[in-house]
Amino acid sequence: MAHAHESNTKRIWIVLIILTVITTVEVALGIVKPASLHLTSFLGTSPLNWIFIILTLVKAYYITWAFMHMEGEKKWLRRSVVWTAVFLISYLLTLLIIEGSYIHNTLAPLVKW
Amino acid sequence: MEANIAVPTDAKNTWSGGGQKPFGASYGKMMMWFFIVSDALTFSGFLAAYGLTRFKFIDSWPIADEVFTHFPGLHGVHAPMYYVALMTFILIVSSVTMVLAVDAGHQMKQKKVAWYMFATIIFGIIFVGSQAWEWKNFISGSYGAVKTTDGKILQFVKDGHQIALSDFVVGERTDHREEHTRKNGLWFENEGTISTYSVDQVVNSYKSNPDILVRTELIDKASKSKTILSREDGLAQLAKTKMVVEGANLEVNEYGNTIFADFFFFITGFHGFHVFSGIIINIIIFFNVILGTYERRGHYEMVEKVGLYWHFVDLVWVFVFTFFYLV
């Protein structure tokens, strides 16, 4: 192993601080739900939801790259893992969410409230 | 091209993959990565199915911070998401102690690895315990509601805030219904728990208390909150009441759509099972560290491999947290 005897302790603590701050921001926004972000719409959902999704992906990046030490792996191991997951998951999500909206648009007029 | 090409060998060392190291990673580590990819696809299948169902019922889906409102020691206090934030933090900290164990392993510091592994196991157990507590609250419910013949959940509000059935239901139940146990009916026959109040009791209490309003599952688009009905409309809906619902299970759910509860149990349960098996694996590796197995082997790569699994469990939780509790 090329990275056999070096210590990354400092980076680990920095990543912990980053992850903690992001989680705190998410929870604070989730509790306050500022009307300007929550009740408006941007690209199909509220800006607040987009903030949550982006912050989640940032967290996922730090966990994979720093904790799982993906940054130290060879380029093609990284790609075989990340590309496979990212492409398949985006594909699945796109199809299922479009389908979900379609079912809603078809069924909702039949539901009496 | 950085990748190597595997060369046929006569050596019978299949488990270690011999000297071949495609992508510069050992056999075990690479297989752990590919297992993680497949497990990630499983979880995304579940979360995508959750997404489909949520979009299907987008106008009536339960609002998460009205569902998960408990915090240990704070009874009756509305504490949305604080507890799940704490759980997330605990899991992140356990990830940090795990990566510190891996780091200490690179420096061949046996004692440090053992202590960090121990801390990881403890945090893991705390997390699973917290999840059990969260389940307990969800199953026993916080307010109680009624379900109508057309499958809708009606909740009760006073001054704009949801109130529990016990806050306004008065009088005795009039249907003389008693729970059928093994002692009071047919011999050695029993039934599930029956609700605390009867349907008539709830409806009559509503009629006699003008402060109480009925809230439906329908989300008002402008305010993104649940619709509160007028007294008359509420009564009309209550006339269709079929049963009193307390708590949530796989068949009924006082918070709204039953399938929300199904997904909650299934996805957090599947994740909790991963955490549980992660703890077991960590315990095995912890004992190996103490016994000096990896000291003799000359490297702590096994700690690194279980570390990958443990971080993956944390990674999944980050997504579950976002899509169940935040979005």
Tab-separated table of C-alpha atoms in Angstrom:
chain	number	residue	atom	x	y	z
A	1	MET	CA	0.000	0.000	0.000
A	2	ALA	CA	1.356	3.364	-1.012
A	3	HIS	CA	-0.285	5.183	1.885
A	4	ALA	CA	0.918	2.691	4.460
A	5	HIS	CA	2.408	4.713	7.273
A	6	GLU	CA	1.091	8.195	6.920
A	7	SER	CA	-1.516	9.602	9.277
A	8	ASN	CA	-4.598	11.489	8.107
A	9	THR	CA	-5.939	12.356	11.548
A	10	LYS	CA	-6.154	16.077	10.903
A	11	ARG	CA	-8.196	15.637	7.733
A	12	ILE	CA	-10.545	13.222	9.520
A	13	TRP	CA	-11.398	15.808	12.180
A	14	ILE	CA	-11.899	18.515	9.555
A	15	VAL	CA	-14.324	16.243	7.689
A	16	LEU	CA	-16.190	15.546	10.949
A	17	ILE	CA	-16.605	19.294	11.461
A	18	ILE	CA	-17.826	19.761	7.876
A	19	LEU	CA	-20.364	16.926	8.189
A	20	THR	CA	-21.601	18.205	11.548
A	21	VAL	CA	-22.049	21.745	10.244
A	22	ILE	CA	-23.944	20.509	7.163
A	23	THR	CA	-26.247	18.329	9.285
A	24	THR	CA	-26.911	21.222	11.662
A	25	VAL	CA	-27.776	23.523	8.761
A	26	GLU	CA	-30.113	20.867	7.313
A	27	VAL	CA	-31.927	20.323	10.588
A	28	ALA	CA	-32.200	24.063	11.282
A	29	LEU	CA	-33.678	24.664	7.815
A	30	GLY	CA	-35.971	21.661	8.274
A	31	ILE	CA	-37.348	23.052	11.525
A	32	VAL	CA	-37.598	26.727	10.542
A	33	LYS	CA	-38.732	26.080	6.942
A	34	PRO	CA	-38.331	29.678	5.726
A	35	ALA	CA	-41.428	30.519	3.657
A	36	SER	CA	-39.373	32.038	0.834
A	37	LEU	CA	-37.610	28.692	0.312
A	38	HIS	CA	-40.372	26.331	1.362
A	39	LEU	CA	-43.453	27.720	-0.367
A	40	THR	CA	-41.896	28.685	-3.689
A	41	SER	CA	-41.118	26.325	-6.526
A	42	PHE	CA	-37.951	25.826	-8.532
A	43	LEU	CA	-37.400	23.082	-11.138
A	44	GLY	CA	-40.297	20.947	-9.976
A	45	THR	CA	-39.870	21.183	-6.218
A	46	SER	CA	-39.180	23.802	-3.563
A	47	PRO	CA	-35.726	25.449	-3.355
A	48	LEU	CA	-35.538	24.071	0.202
A	49	ASN	CA	-35.720	20.507	-1.130
A	50	TRP	CA	-32.975	21.274	-3.631
A	51	ILE	CA	-30.789	22.602	-0.811
A	52	PHE	CA	-31.378	19.376	1.154
A	53	ILE	CA	-30.540	17.193	-1.841
A	54	ILE	CA	-27.381	19.130	-2.711
A	55	LEU	CA	-26.163	19.141	0.906
A	56	THR	CA	-26.813	15.381	1.051
A	57	LEU	CA	-24.679	14.823	-2.032
A	58	VAL	CA	-21.917	16.959	-0.489
A	59	LYS	CA	-22.060	14.765	2.621
A	60	ALA	CA	-22.000	11.622	0.484
A	61	TYR	CA	-18.922	12.985	-1.300
A	62	TYR	CA	-17.042	13.564	1.952
A	63	ILE	CA	-17.984	10.161	3.397
A	64	THR	CA	-16.924	8.315	0.244
A	65	TRP	CA	-13.829	10.318	-0.542
A	66	ALA	CA	-12.406	10.932	2.935
A	67	PHE	CA	-13.770	8.143	5.169
A	68	MET	CA	-13.875	5.359	2.609
A	69	HIS	CA	-10.625	6.731	1.224
A	70	MET	CA	-11.819	6.757	-2.361
A	71	GLU	CA	-9.437	9.645	-3.044
A	72	GLY	CA	-6.502	7.264	-2.518
A	73	GLU	CA	-7.749	4.566	-4.907
A	74	LYS	CA	-6.738	4.137	-8.534
A	75	LYS	CA	-8.755	6.096	-11.062
A	76	TRP	CA	-10.515	3.102	-12.606
A	77	LEU	CA	-11.533	1.480	-9.321
A	78	ARG	CA	-13.074	4.823	-8.440
A	79	ARG	CA	-14.848	5.055	-11.767
A	80	SER	CA	-16.074	1.450	-11.799
A	81	VAL	CA	-17.751	2.072	-8.451
A	82	VAL	CA	-18.946	5.667	-8.743
A	83	TRP	CA	-20.012	5.726	-12.385
A	84	THR	CA	-21.922	2.445	-12.115
A	85	ALA	CA	-23.831	3.636	-9.084
A	86	VAL	CA	-24.461	7.188	-10.294
A	87	PHE	CA	-25.699	6.223	-13.766
A	88	LEU	CA	-27.930	3.362	-12.659
A	89	ILE	CA	-29.427	5.294	-9.760
A	90	SER	CA	-30.130	8.412	-11.839
A	91	TYR	CA	-31.797	6.249	-14.478
A	92	LEU	CA	-33.960	4.430	-11.953
A	93	LEU	CA	-34.930	7.608	-10.125
A	94	THR	CA	-35.845	9.472	-13.286
A	95	LEU	CA	-38.127	6.696	-14.511
A	96	LEU	CA	-39.824	6.049	-11.191
A	97	ILE	CA	-40.448	9.667	-10.330
A	98	ILE	CA	-41.889	10.458	-13.758
A	99	GLU	CA	-44.060	7.368	-13.412
A	100	GLY	CA	-45.171	8.416	-9.920
A	101	SER	CA	-46.292	11.824	-11.172
A	102	TYR	CA	-48.147	10.160	-14.024
A	103	ILE	CA	-50.030	7.860	-11.646
A	104	HIS	CA	-50.906	10.835	-9.493
A	105	ASN	CA	-52.170	12.889	-12.421
A	106	THR	CA	-54.291	9.945	-13.530
A	107	LEU	CA	-55.693	8.923	-10.166
A	108	ALA	CA	-55.955	12.194	-8.237
A	109	PRO	CA	-59.041	13.462	-10.147
A	110	LEU	CA	-60.841	10.284	-9.067
A	111	VAL	CA	-60.234	10.833	-5.354
A	112	LYS	CA	-62.915	12.787	-3.551
A	113	TRP	CA	-61.762	14.763	-0.514
B	1	MET	CA	-4.534	2.559	-18.577
B	2	GLU	CA	-3.959	2.028	-14.920
B	3	ALA	CA	-5.772	-1.306	-14.753
B	4	ASN	CA	-3.867	-4.541	-14.731
B	5	ILE	CA	-4.984	-7.612	-16.606
B	6	ALA	CA	-5.444	-10.792	-14.597
B	7	VAL	CA	-3.014	-13.515	-15.566
B	8	PRO	CA	-3.947	-17.214	-15.152
B	9	THR	CA	-2.075	-18.834	-12.314
B	10	ASP	CA	-1.723	-22.340	-10.924
B	11	ALA	CA	-1.554	-21.106	-7.356
B	12	LYS	CA	-4.564	-22.320	-5.346
B	13	ASN	CA	-5.047	-19.142	-3.366
B	14	THR	CA	-8.455	-18.071	-4.608
B	15	TRP	CA	-9.520	-16.193	-1.496
B	16	SER	CA	-6.624	-13.785	-1.517
B	17	GLY	CA	-6.540	-13.546	-5.287
B	18	GLY	CA	-2.836	-14.311	-5.125
B	19	GLY	CA	-0.483	-11.637	-6.290
B	20	GLN	CA	-2.956	-10.213	-8.803
B	21	LYS	CA	-4.128	-6.766	-7.833
B	22	PRO	CA	-6.426	-5.238	-10.442
B	23	PHE	CA	-6.814	-1.500	-9.837
B	24	GLY	CA	-4.058	-1.768	-7.231
B	25	ALA	CA	-6.555	-3.078	-4.687
B	26	SER	CA	-6.444	-6.464	-3.002
B	27	TYR	CA	-9.089	-9.063	-3.833
B	28	GLY	CA	-10.967	-8.546	-0.571
B	29	LYS	CA	-11.045	-4.797	-0.770
B	30	MET	CA	-12.179	-4.718	-4.372
B	31	MET	CA	-14.938	-7.252	-3.679
B	32	MET	CA	-16.064	-5.181	-0.683
B	33	TRP	CA	-16.367	-2.205	-3.031
B	34	PHE	CA	-18.397	-4.171	-5.541
B	35	PHE	CA	-20.613	-5.561	-2.791
B	36	ILE	CA	-21.187	-1.978	-1.670
B	37	VAL	CA	-22.155	-0.980	-5.212
B	38	SER	CA	-24.765	-3.738	-5.359
B	39	ASP	CA	-26.062	-2.924	-1.880
B	40	ALA	CA	-26.256	0.756	-2.819
B	41	LEU	CA	-28.411	-0.238	-5.793
B	42	THR	CA	-30.690	-2.228	-3.486
B	43	PHE	CA	-31.168	0.732	-1.196
B	44	SER	CA	-31.715	3.108	-4.088
B	45	GLY	CA	-34.338	0.690	-5.392
B	46	PHE	CA	-36.192	1.051	-2.093
B	47	LEU	CA	-35.777	4.804	-1.939
B	48	ALA	CA	-36.830	5.186	-5.573
B	49	ALA	CA	-39.935	3.089	-4.855
B	50	TYR	CA	-40.597	5.374	-1.903
B	51	GLY	CA	-40.207	8.329	-4.297
B	52	LEU	CA	-42.673	6.823	-6.762
B	53	THR	CA	-45.253	6.222	-4.053
B	54	ARG	CA	-44.747	9.659	-2.600
B	55	PHE	CA	-45.314	11.297	-5.977
B	56	LYS	CA	-48.352	9.087	-6.437
B	57	PHE	CA	-49.841	10.494	-3.208
B	58	ILE	CA	-48.129	13.872	-3.417
B	59	ASP	CA	-51.261	15.758	-2.302
B	60	SER	CA	-51.764	13.756	0.896
B	61	TRP	CA	-48.359	12.452	2.041
B	62	PRO	CA	-47.673	12.760	5.801
B	63	ILE	CA	-45.487	15.713	6.803
B	64	ALA	CA	-42.395	14.253	8.491
B	65	ASP	CA	-41.915	16.839	11.208
B	66	GLU	CA	-45.489	16.244	12.359
B	67	VAL	CA	-44.770	12.521	12.632
B	68	PHE	CA	-41.398	12.305	14.366
B	69	THR	CA	-41.729	14.718	17.258
B	70	HIS	CA	-40.421	12.869	20.295
B	71	PHE	CA	-37.250	13.392	22.281
B	72	PRO	CA	-36.206	11.280	25.280
B	73	GLY	CA	-37.107	13.000	28.553
B	74	LEU	CA	-39.282	15.639	26.892
B	75	HIS	CA	-42.817	14.358	27.244
B	76	GLY	CA	-45.493	16.136	25.280
B	77	VAL	CA	-42.978	18.656	23.939
B	78	HIS	CA	-43.126	19.177	20.188
B	79	ALA	CA	-39.520	18.437	19.184
B	80	PRO	CA	-39.445	17.761	15.453
B	81	MET	CA	-36.303	16.126	14.110
B	82	TYR	CA	-34.027	16.858	17.066
B	83	TYR	CA	-33.806	13.186	17.883
B	84	VAL	CA	-33.095	12.010	14.360
B	85	ALA	CA	-30.457	14.752	14.051
B	86	LEU	CA	-28.824	13.362	17.167
B	87	MET	CA	-28.954	9.849	15.698
B	88	THR	CA	-27.328	11.099	12.503
B	89	PHE	CA	-24.594	12.761	14.518
B	90	ILE	CA	-23.988	9.559	16.521
B	91	LEU	CA	-23.585	7.567	13.310
B	92	ILE	CA	-21.206	10.153	11.821
B	93	VAL	CA	-19.107	10.054	15.001
B	94	SER	CA	-19.010	6.255	14.821
B	95	SER	CA	-17.748	6.619	11.254
B	96	VAL	CA	-15.007	8.917	12.522
B	97	THR	CA	-13.871	6.471	15.212
B	98	MET	CA	-13.892	3.738	12.554
B	99	VAL	CA	-11.692	5.740	10.197
B	100	LEU	CA	-9.392	6.559	13.127
B	101	ALA	CA	-9.104	2.803	13.767
B	102	VAL	CA	-8.138	2.281	10.125
B	103	ASP	CA	-5.618	5.107	10.410
B	104	ALA	CA	-4.103	3.595	13.577
B	105	GLY	CA	-3.958	0.250	11.743
B	106	HIS	CA	-1.786	1.786	9.045
B	107	GLN	CA	0.661	2.735	11.786
B	108	MET	CA	0.439	-0.763	13.335
B	109	LYS	CA	-0.759	0.549	16.681
B	110	GLN	CA	-2.709	-2.429	18.019
B	111	LYS	CA	-4.016	-0.807	21.207
B	112	LYS	CA	-5.257	2.293	19.446
B	113	VAL	CA	-7.061	0.191	16.819
B	114	ALA	CA	-8.737	-1.839	19.556
B	115	TRP	CA	-9.952	1.233	21.438
B	116	TYR	CA	-11.290	2.941	18.331
B	117	MET	CA	-13.043	-0.263	17.243
B	118	PHE	CA	-14.583	-0.496	20.709
B	119	ALA	CA	-15.863	3.081	20.467
B	120	THR	CA	-17.326	2.345	17.029
B	121	ILE	CA	-19.210	-0.666	18.390
B	122	ILE	CA	-20.604	1.361	21.304
B	123	PHE	CA	-21.819	4.168	19.021
B	124	GLY	CA	-23.323	1.575	16.696
B	125	ILE	CA	-25.260	0.019	19.565
B	126	ILE	CA	-26.482	3.460	20.672
B	127	PHE	CA	-27.697	4.111	17.132
B	128	VAL	CA	-29.630	0.844	16.863
B	129	GLY	CA	-31.136	1.475	20.295
B	130	SER	CA	-32.233	4.935	19.196
B	131	GLN	CA	-33.836	3.474	16.133
B	132	ALA	CA	-35.728	0.986	18.289
B	133	TRP	CA	-36.987	3.880	20.399
B	134	GLU	CA	-38.055	5.746	17.275
B	135	TRP	CA	-39.962	2.657	16.116
B	136	LYS	CA	-41.601	2.298	19.523
B	137	ASN	CA	-42.918	5.878	19.359
B	138	PHE	CA	-44.113	5.418	15.810
B	139	ILE	CA	-45.881	2.146	16.599
B	140	SER	CA	-47.601	3.385	19.739
B	141	GLY	CA	-48.474	6.714	18.098
B	142	SER	CA	-48.811	10.156	19.611
B	143	TYR	CA	-52.318	11.489	18.955
B	144	GLY	CA	-54.711	8.905	17.627
B	145	ALA	CA	-57.056	9.424	14.693
B	146	VAL	CA	-60.044	7.843	13.009
B	147	LYS	CA	-60.271	6.085	9.678
B	148	THR	CA	-63.250	6.444	7.366
B	149	THR	CA	-64.912	3.846	5.204
B	150	ASP	CA	-63.160	5.296	2.145
B	151	GLY	CA	-59.788	4.787	3.793
B	152	LYS	CA	-59.002	8.342	4.826
B	153	ILE	CA	-57.433	9.342	8.118
B	154	LEU	CA	-59.065	12.162	10.102
B	155	GLN	CA	-57.110	13.889	12.859
B	156	PHE	CA	-58.313	16.390	15.438
B	157	VAL	CA	-57.064	19.916	16.034
B	158	LYS	CA	-57.721	22.609	18.589
B	159	ASP	CA	-56.452	26.190	18.077
B	160	GLY	CA	-54.554	25.033	14.988
B	161	HIS	CA	-52.588	22.324	16.810
B	162	GLN	CA	-53.209	18.618	16.624
B	163	ILE	CA	-54.544	17.141	19.855
B	164	ALA	CA	-54.721	13.591	21.114
B	165	LEU	CA	-57.960	11.628	21.411
B	166	SER	CA	-57.441	11.490	25.179
B	167	ASP	CA	-57.473	15.320	25.279
B	168	PHE	CA	-61.108	15.627	24.235
B	169	VAL	CA	-62.867	12.257	24.239
B	170	VAL	CA	-65.187	11.999	27.241
B	171	GLY	CA	-67.793	9.578	28.536
B	172	GLU	CA	-67.987	5.803	28.552
B	173	ARG	CA	-67.889	3.677	25.457
B	174	THR	CA	-71.420	2.746	24.525
B	175	ASP	CA	-70.791	-0.376	22.485
B	176	HIS	CA	-69.813	-2.443	25.580
B	177	ARG	CA	-66.852	-3.701	23.607
B	178	GLU	CA	-64.254	-5.604	25.599
B	179	GLU	CA	-60.994	-7.050	24.403
B	180	HIS	CA	-61.304	-10.771	23.768
B	181	THR	CA	-58.537	-12.452	25.735
B	182	ARG	CA	-57.909	-16.123	26.383
B	183	LYS	CA	-59.775	-15.852	29.681
B	184	ASN	CA	-63.010	-13.990	28.994
B	185	GLY	CA	-64.429	-15.485	25.813
B	186	LEU	CA	-63.868	-18.615	23.835
B	187	TRP	CA	-61.289	-20.810	25.436
B	188	PHE	CA	-57.741	-20.156	24.279
B	189	GLU	CA	-58.851	-17.692	21.657
B	190	ASN	CA	-57.881	-14.038	21.635
B	191	GLU	CA	-57.785	-10.981	19.397
B	192	GLY	CA	-55.445	-8.068	18.843
B	193	THR	CA	-55.517	-4.954	20.977
B	194	ILE	CA	-58.737	-2.981	20.568
B	195	SER	CA	-58.743	0.817	20.538
B	196	THR	CA	-59.135	2.756	23.783
B	197	TYR	CA	-62.229	4.584	22.535
B	198	SER	CA	-65.154	3.501	20.429
B	199	VAL	CA	-66.153	5.276	17.233
B	200	ASP	CA	-69.409	6.600	18.801
B	201	GLN	CA	-67.482	7.975	21.740
B	202	VAL	CA	-65.157	9.973	19.502
B	203	VAL	CA	-67.953	11.270	17.272
B	204	ASN	CA	-70.129	12.270	20.246
B	205	SER	CA	-67.218	14.025	21.956
B	206	TYR	CA	-66.609	15.960	18.740
B	207	LYS	CA	-70.268	16.970	18.575
B	208	SER	CA	-70.315	18.175	22.167
B	209	ASN	CA	-67.084	20.187	21.996
B	210	PRO	CA	-67.266	23.158	19.565
B	211	ASP	CA	-63.523	23.906	19.869
B	212	ILE	CA	-62.507	20.721	18.096
B	213	LEU	CA	-61.981	20.688	14.332
B	214	VAL	CA	-61.207	17.850	11.939
B	215	ARG	CA	-58.070	17.812	9.854
B	216	THR	CA	-57.814	15.750	6.660
B	217	GLU	CA	-54.763	14.342	4.921
B	218	LEU	CA	-55.151	16.670	1.946
B	219	ILE	CA	-52.252	19.122	1.697
B	220	ASP	CA	-53.198	22.710	0.944
B	221	LYS	CA	-50.900	23.696	-1.945
B	222	ALA	CA	-50.417	27.336	-0.963
B	223	SER	CA	-49.443	26.798	2.669
B	224	LYS	CA	-48.089	23.224	2.334
B	225	SER	CA	-49.979	22.171	5.424
B	226	LYS	CA	-52.871	19.800	6.033
B	227	THR	CA	-56.411	21.060	5.390
B	228	ILE	CA	-58.581	21.820	8.425
B	229	LEU	CA	-62.323	21.382	7.816
B	230	SER	CA	-65.180	23.498	9.143
B	231	ARG	CA	-67.371	22.047	11.930
B	232	GLU	CA	-70.097	20.953	9.476
B	233	ASP	CA	-67.724	19.424	6.919
B	234	GLY	CA	-65.876	17.694	9.752
B	235	LEU	CA	-69.097	16.139	10.994
B	236	ALA	CA	-69.957	14.956	7.498
B	237	GLN	CA	-66.561	13.245	7.235
B	238	LEU	CA	-66.830	11.791	10.749
B	239	ALA	CA	-70.158	10.205	9.810
B	240	LYS	CA	-68.142	7.836	7.612
B	241	THR	CA	-65.882	6.734	10.465
B	242	LYS	CA	-65.084	3.037	10.420
B	243	MET	CA	-62.498	2.642	13.143
B	244	VAL	CA	-60.356	4.422	15.718
B	245	VAL	CA	-56.633	4.270	14.928
B	246	GLU	CA	-53.938	4.583	17.566
B	247	GLY	CA	-50.358	4.365	16.350
B	248	ALA	CA	-49.035	2.826	13.174
B	249	ASN	CA	-48.424	-0.658	11.853
B	250	LEU	CA	-48.411	-2.365	8.475
B	251	GLU	CA	-52.205	-2.130	8.155
B	252	VAL	CA	-53.227	1.218	9.591
B	253	ASN	CA	-51.359	4.434	10.310
B	254	GLU	CA	-52.717	7.304	12.383
B	255	TYR	CA	-50.346	9.740	10.630
B	256	GLY	CA	-51.838	9.226	7.170
B	257	ASN	CA	-51.124	6.882	4.286
B	258	THR	CA	-50.543	3.326	5.466
B	259	ILE	CA	-47.898	2.853	2.818
B	260	PHE	CA	-45.858	5.609	4.479
B	261	ALA	CA	-45.627	3.375	7.555
B	262	ASP	CA	-44.823	0.358	5.383
B	263	PHE	CA	-41.924	2.155	3.742
B	264	PHE	CA	-40.746	3.551	7.070
B	265	PHE	CA	-40.619	0.097	8.641
B	266	PHE	CA	-39.096	-1.512	5.596
B	267	ILE	CA	-36.379	1.001	4.756
B	268	THR	CA	-35.290	1.983	8.270
B	269	GLY	CA	-35.622	-1.678	9.250
B	270	PHE	CA	-33.401	-2.806	6.408
B	271	HIS	CA	-30.906	-0.104	7.296
B	272	GLY	CA	-31.089	-1.028	10.987
B	273	PHE	CA	-30.399	-4.630	10.033
B	274	HIS	CA	-27.290	-3.459	8.186
B	275	VAL	CA	-26.162	-1.546	11.265
B	276	PHE	CA	-26.811	-4.625	13.377
B	277	SER	CA	-24.760	-6.900	11.126
B	278	GLY	CA	-22.080	-4.186	10.983
B	279	ILE	CA	-21.878	-4.280	14.775
B	280	ILE	CA	-21.527	-8.072	14.751
B	281	ILE	CA	-18.757	-7.919	12.130
B	282	ASN	CA	-17.039	-5.118	14.067
B	283	ILE	CA	-17.137	-7.218	17.238
B	284	ILE	CA	-15.505	-10.158	15.449
B	285	ILE	CA	-12.768	-7.932	14.047
B	286	PHE	CA	-12.368	-6.246	17.445
B	287	PHE	CA	-11.571	-9.606	19.045
B	288	ASN	CA	-9.177	-10.438	16.219
B	289	VAL	CA	-7.389	-7.156	16.879
B	290	ILE	CA	-7.121	-7.940	20.599
B	291	LEU	CA	-5.869	-11.453	19.880
B	292	GLY	CA	-3.159	-9.992	17.672
B	293	THR	CA	-4.269	-11.723	14.465
B	294	TYR	CA	-3.458	-8.720	12.304
B	295	GLU	CA	-0.256	-8.011	14.216
B	296	ARG	CA	0.941	-11.468	13.123
B	297	ARG	CA	-0.429	-10.995	9.600
B	298	GLY	CA	1.620	-7.840	9.313
B	299	HIS	CA	-1.208	-5.522	8.216
B	300	TYR	CA	-4.618	-4.295	9.332
B	301	GLU	CA	-6.356	-4.456	5.976
B	302	MET	CA	-9.281	-6.375	7.491
B	303	VAL	CA	-10.094	-3.350	9.655
B	304	GLU	CA	-10.069	-1.267	6.497
B	305	LYS	CA	-12.516	-3.635	4.778
B	306	VAL	CA	-15.060	-3.718	7.603
B	307	GLY	CA	-14.503	0.028	7.816
B	308	LEU	CA	-15.714	0.347	4.216
B	309	TYR	CA	-18.902	-1.505	5.113
B	310	TRP	CA	-19.438	0.615	8.214
B	311	HIS	CA	-19.005	3.879	6.293
B	312	PHE	CA	-21.415	2.617	3.684
B	313	VAL	CA	-24.058	2.120	6.370
B	314	ASP	CA	-23.472	5.740	7.430
B	315	LEU	CA	-23.711	6.836	3.800
B	316	VAL	CA	-27.077	5.126	3.376
B	317	TRP	CA	-28.376	6.767	6.541
B	318	VAL	CA	-27.474	10.197	5.150
B	319	PHE	CA	-29.849	9.516	2.260
B	320	VAL	CA	-32.572	7.923	4.386
B	321	PHE	CA	-32.399	10.940	6.689
B	322	THR	CA	-32.843	13.357	3.795
B	323	PHE	CA	-35.655	11.559	2.026
B	324	PHE	CA	-37.647	10.433	5.064
B	325	TYR	CA	-37.224	13.359	7.403
B	326	LEU	CA	-36.246	16.472	5.453
B	327	VAL	CA	-37.552	16.572	1.889
